[in-house]
Amino acid sequence: MKDLSPARHRPVDAMKSPRFTGIGTFMRLPHLRDLTGVDAAVVGIPFDTGVTYRVGGRFGPAAVREASRLLRPYHPEHGIEIFDQLSVVDFGDLAVVPGNIQASYAATVEGMGPILDAGAVPLAIGGDHGITLGELRAVAARYGPVGLIDFDSHTDTWEDYWGERYTHGTWCKRAIEEGLIDVGRAVQIGIRGGLYGPQDRAGASSLGLRLIPTEELLRRGVDDVLPEVRERIGGGPVFLTFDIDFIDPAFAPGTGTPEVGGPSTRDALRLVRGLRGLDFKGFDLVEVIPTYDHGEVTSLVAGTLIHEFLALLALLHRDG
Ligand code: MN
Ligand code: MN
């Protein structure tokens, strides 16, 4: 009798074919748009003209995919074989329009539709942080306002830049205004760097966001901050957005608006691992600009973080 259960999708086995061979999808997953039975889909959103400083995030998805060849399927700290739990594909890139952020938002909402409607969790690779607004529109249309865990050295809650209200520095304010975020369940971790004035942080706090600046994170430590984050997010749907500039540019130089004095890659991994059990409905990893990278270090950090996100989803599947 023919097996009618949908095919499970997993990376090419690197013990059978070396990791440097084949086409560069994320972790060498199959590039598929048929989402039957798929639990999670990696998707590129290479839009980068929402930036206020360096461009080049359009090349982020390709660079992160290339670096992700190195990643392995078993996660020893969590004790889980990710692809025994999840069927995962690389969906490819969405049809963004360079220089036109509104058209790119429309393409993002449309492109994310089939992924979300299939019940798969999207893991997006940016692109600049402006893309997150489009993703949140798509996610909130299905789940209502979501909790937000935002790793970033910037609050991205400015009103506008040069009169432009839709940029990588304003997406979070717009998302709150549009009712996409449940602000009582939102937290920004890693805020640091010079500002235009005290009103910048005060403005973010007055929107209802809980800010955990880098200074506070490093003083209290990961183990002290995690329970607070978990309690604030609680049991509802949550979106995790990770701006790579959360991490110190010594570890992740390939980005657009770097801020020195930040947490290490190790701190970031421990924070993300501590989020197991939360009800994630989407993830993104943004602001990787390969042009400013060295030795693929930033791309590898980014790919490794997406691997950590997949591990969180695998744990959800296994343990509920
Ligand atoms: Mn950002
Ligand atoms: Mn940032």
XYZ file of C-alpha atoms and ligand atoms in Angstrom:
322
model
C 0.000 0.000 0.000
C 1.248 3.468 -0.887
C 2.406 5.590 2.029
C 0.205 8.685 2.004
C 1.877 10.449 4.921
C 3.763 13.565 3.775
C 7.495 13.334 3.238
C 9.684 14.505 6.111
C 12.345 16.987 5.158
C 15.782 17.200 6.761
C 19.290 18.321 5.796
C 21.559 16.269 3.561
C 23.546 13.833 5.734
C 27.076 15.261 5.967
C 28.460 11.817 6.810
C 27.372 10.727 3.337
C 28.096 13.859 1.326
C 30.639 16.437 2.542
C 29.296 19.712 3.862
C 30.959 21.838 1.213
C 29.074 20.077 -1.602
C 25.697 20.912 -3.096
C 23.586 24.042 -3.466
C 23.694 26.465 -0.540
C 20.295 26.254 1.124
C 20.040 26.717 4.896
C 21.798 23.715 6.490
C 21.456 22.006 3.070
C 17.741 21.522 3.611
C 15.637 20.896 0.507
C 14.471 24.058 -1.263
C 10.705 23.466 -1.466
C 7.552 25.539 -1.700
C 5.237 22.576 -1.100
C 4.596 22.856 2.626
C 2.632 19.649 3.137
C 3.512 18.302 6.560
C 6.207 20.955 7.072
C 6.762 22.192 10.648
C 9.190 25.039 9.996
C 10.368 26.995 6.963
C 13.510 29.092 6.621
C 12.816 32.060 4.351
C 14.999 34.900 3.109
C 13.692 38.489 3.098
C 16.564 40.333 1.388
C 15.217 43.869 1.706
C 17.792 46.435 2.854
C 16.730 49.918 1.815
C 14.977 50.609 5.105
C 18.345 51.397 6.692
C 19.632 54.671 8.090
C 23.353 53.922 7.633
C 25.031 51.004 5.805
C 23.244 49.037 3.094
C 24.029 45.462 2.044
C 21.696 43.304 4.119
C 20.199 42.151 0.830
C 23.117 39.726 0.714
C 22.444 38.471 4.247
C 20.294 35.441 3.407
C 22.825 34.061 0.909
C 25.749 34.535 3.317
C 23.941 32.992 6.269
C 22.889 30.010 4.175
C 26.477 29.524 3.029
C 27.828 29.631 6.601
C 25.078 27.269 7.813
C 26.643 24.330 5.965
C 28.705 23.741 9.075
C 25.756 23.225 11.442
C 24.943 19.760 12.710
C 21.508 18.276 13.453
C 21.989 17.134 17.067
C 21.876 19.762 19.850
C 23.789 18.356 22.848
C 22.825 21.042 25.413
C 19.137 20.382 24.796
C 19.685 16.687 24.095
C 17.604 16.770 20.936
C 17.952 15.685 17.304
C 16.184 18.605 15.671
C 15.085 16.849 12.497
C 13.713 13.788 14.276
C 11.126 16.228 15.639
C 10.663 18.678 12.774
C 10.194 18.512 9.029
C 11.971 21.638 7.776
C 12.456 23.228 4.342
C 14.246 26.223 2.898
C 11.393 28.161 1.271
C 13.765 30.440 -0.661
C 13.458 34.222 -0.715
C 10.413 36.483 -0.815
C 9.926 38.839 -3.771
C 10.954 42.114 -2.129
C 11.247 45.343 -4.136
C 14.501 47.278 -3.540
C 13.799 50.890 -2.636
C 10.091 50.309 -2.045
C 9.386 49.347 1.547
C 5.590 49.340 1.172
C 5.712 46.977 -1.800
C 8.151 44.820 0.145
C 5.771 44.704 3.115
C 3.007 43.589 0.769
C 5.311 40.898 -0.651
C 6.217 39.794 2.864
C 2.600 39.478 4.000
C 1.732 37.602 0.819
C 4.836 35.419 0.902
C 4.470 34.458 4.554
C 0.816 33.546 4.028
C 1.303 30.006 2.697
C 3.879 29.234 5.416
C 1.634 30.337 8.265
C -1.500 28.837 6.723
C 0.287 25.476 6.477
C 0.860 25.665 10.230
C 4.614 25.966 9.725
C 6.712 28.359 11.800
C 8.656 30.857 9.667
C 12.319 31.561 10.420
C 13.237 34.598 8.353
C 16.715 35.802 7.422
C 16.990 39.553 6.717
C 17.435 41.983 5.312
C 17.291 45.016 7.551
C 15.137 45.217 10.681
C 12.407 47.039 8.783
C 11.216 43.660 7.474
C 9.958 42.655 10.904
C 6.914 44.923 10.549
C 5.757 42.957 7.492
C 6.308 39.659 9.288
C 4.373 40.853 12.336
C 1.466 41.922 10.118
C 1.311 38.394 8.697
C 1.695 36.677 12.074
C -0.773 38.927 13.941
C -3.366 38.391 11.191
C -3.413 34.712 12.259
C -2.719 34.825 15.987
C -3.707 38.339 17.070
C -1.255 40.626 18.871
C 1.810 38.601 19.830
C 4.369 38.809 22.607
C 7.740 40.079 21.419
C 11.278 39.159 22.415
C 13.535 41.670 20.692
C 17.307 41.238 20.927
C 18.783 44.516 19.731
C 21.117 47.293 20.814
C 18.476 49.765 19.534
C 14.829 50.203 20.483
C 13.762 50.941 16.889
C 10.980 53.119 18.274
C 11.905 56.426 16.659
C 9.015 58.355 15.112
C 10.695 58.853 11.738
C 13.972 59.418 9.901
C 14.021 62.449 7.572
C 10.250 62.275 7.457
C 10.249 58.559 6.576
C 8.028 56.687 9.013
C 8.881 53.195 7.724
C 12.544 52.318 8.332
C 14.642 49.801 10.271
C 14.672 52.304 13.149
C 10.895 52.782 13.382
C 9.340 49.343 12.759
C 8.721 48.619 16.430
C 6.787 51.835 17.038
C 4.702 51.224 13.913
C 4.000 47.626 15.010
C 2.741 48.836 18.384
C 0.607 51.538 16.722
C -0.881 48.924 14.405
C -1.773 46.699 17.373
C 0.448 43.829 16.230
C 2.314 43.508 19.542
C 0.906 42.700 22.969
C 3.133 45.287 24.668
C 2.473 43.908 28.133
C 4.258 40.798 26.853
C 7.083 42.575 25.017
C 10.708 42.901 26.036
C 13.761 44.465 24.415
C 17.095 43.066 25.534
C 20.517 44.584 24.892
C 19.792 48.284 24.422
C 22.978 50.382 24.445
C 24.897 53.046 22.601
C 24.631 56.786 22.277
C 21.274 58.433 21.712
C 19.877 61.708 20.422
C 18.629 62.419 23.941
C 17.048 60.832 27.032
C 13.696 60.894 25.263
C 14.809 57.979 23.045
C 14.753 55.340 25.785
C 11.952 57.079 27.657
C 9.887 56.987 24.483
C 10.326 53.228 24.154
C 9.400 52.680 27.796
C 6.352 54.932 27.483
C 5.068 52.645 24.716
C 4.887 49.915 27.363
C 7.997 47.984 26.357
C 10.201 46.466 29.060
C 13.776 47.506 28.287
C 16.678 45.477 29.593
C 19.724 47.526 28.559
C 23.057 45.791 27.975
C 24.383 47.429 31.120
C 21.632 45.800 33.202
C 21.972 42.447 31.413
C 25.712 42.254 32.055
C 25.355 43.418 35.669
C 22.547 40.981 36.559
C 23.702 38.123 34.355
C 21.842 35.798 31.995
C 20.518 33.503 34.745
C 18.921 36.403 36.607
C 17.344 38.029 33.553
C 15.860 34.887 31.982
C 13.123 34.206 34.577
C 11.901 37.795 34.238
C 11.727 37.495 30.450
C 9.921 34.157 30.632
C 7.412 35.472 33.157
C 6.668 38.556 31.083
C 6.082 36.520 27.900
C 3.979 33.873 29.631
C 2.013 31.246 27.728
C 0.676 33.133 24.701
C 1.988 33.350 21.141
C 5.343 35.065 20.818
C 7.589 36.329 18.023
C 11.362 36.426 18.492
C 13.335 38.977 16.509
C 17.126 39.019 16.694
C 19.042 42.028 15.376
C 22.622 40.772 15.051
C 23.890 44.109 16.443
C 22.707 42.845 19.864
C 26.047 41.031 19.913
C 29.283 42.968 20.343
C 30.831 43.876 16.963
C 33.993 42.077 18.084
C 31.980 38.873 17.572
C 29.612 40.080 14.840
C 31.183 42.919 12.845
C 29.158 42.390 9.678
C 26.254 44.699 10.412
C 24.919 48.156 9.634
C 24.807 50.130 12.888
C 27.270 48.430 15.261
C 27.380 49.378 18.950
C 30.471 48.452 20.957
C 30.450 47.084 24.499
C 27.832 44.428 23.890
C 27.167 40.857 25.026
C 29.209 38.013 23.577
C 28.022 35.279 21.262
C 28.171 32.963 24.284
C 25.790 35.220 26.235
C 23.415 35.238 23.261
C 23.381 31.451 22.957
C 22.683 31.053 26.675
C 19.839 33.572 26.544
C 18.179 31.909 23.564
C 18.579 28.425 25.051
C 16.865 29.661 28.194
C 13.679 30.426 26.240
C 12.646 26.787 25.770
C 8.943 26.059 26.180
C 7.620 29.435 24.969
C 4.977 29.341 22.230
C 6.969 30.681 19.287
C 4.989 31.578 16.166
C 7.866 33.104 14.212
C 11.519 34.101 14.322
C 13.778 36.378 12.392
C 17.472 37.174 12.285
C 18.223 40.544 10.729
C 20.883 43.132 9.909
C 23.692 40.841 8.708
C 25.762 42.703 6.093
C 28.391 40.347 4.638
C 30.395 43.224 3.119
C 31.513 44.290 6.603
C 32.061 40.732 7.817
C 35.419 38.986 8.286
C 35.991 35.271 7.878
C 32.216 34.675 7.773
C 32.137 35.120 11.548
C 28.904 37.153 11.590
C 27.173 34.825 9.147
C 28.149 31.832 11.236
C 26.818 33.475 14.399
C 23.567 34.238 12.562
C 23.216 30.725 11.188
C 23.963 29.248 14.594
C 21.245 31.388 16.180
C 18.700 30.178 13.621
C 19.834 26.637 14.465
C 19.106 27.486 18.124
C 15.627 28.713 17.134
C 15.013 25.400 15.354
C 16.100 23.563 18.491
C 13.522 25.537 20.529
C 10.828 24.474 18.067
C 12.000 20.853 18.190
C 11.695 20.940 21.999
C 8.167 22.347 21.678
C 7.234 19.475 19.373
C 8.711 16.871 21.676
C 7.706 18.231 25.075
C 4.763 20.512 24.259
Mn 17.040 46.731 15.064
Mn 20.072 47.386 16.055
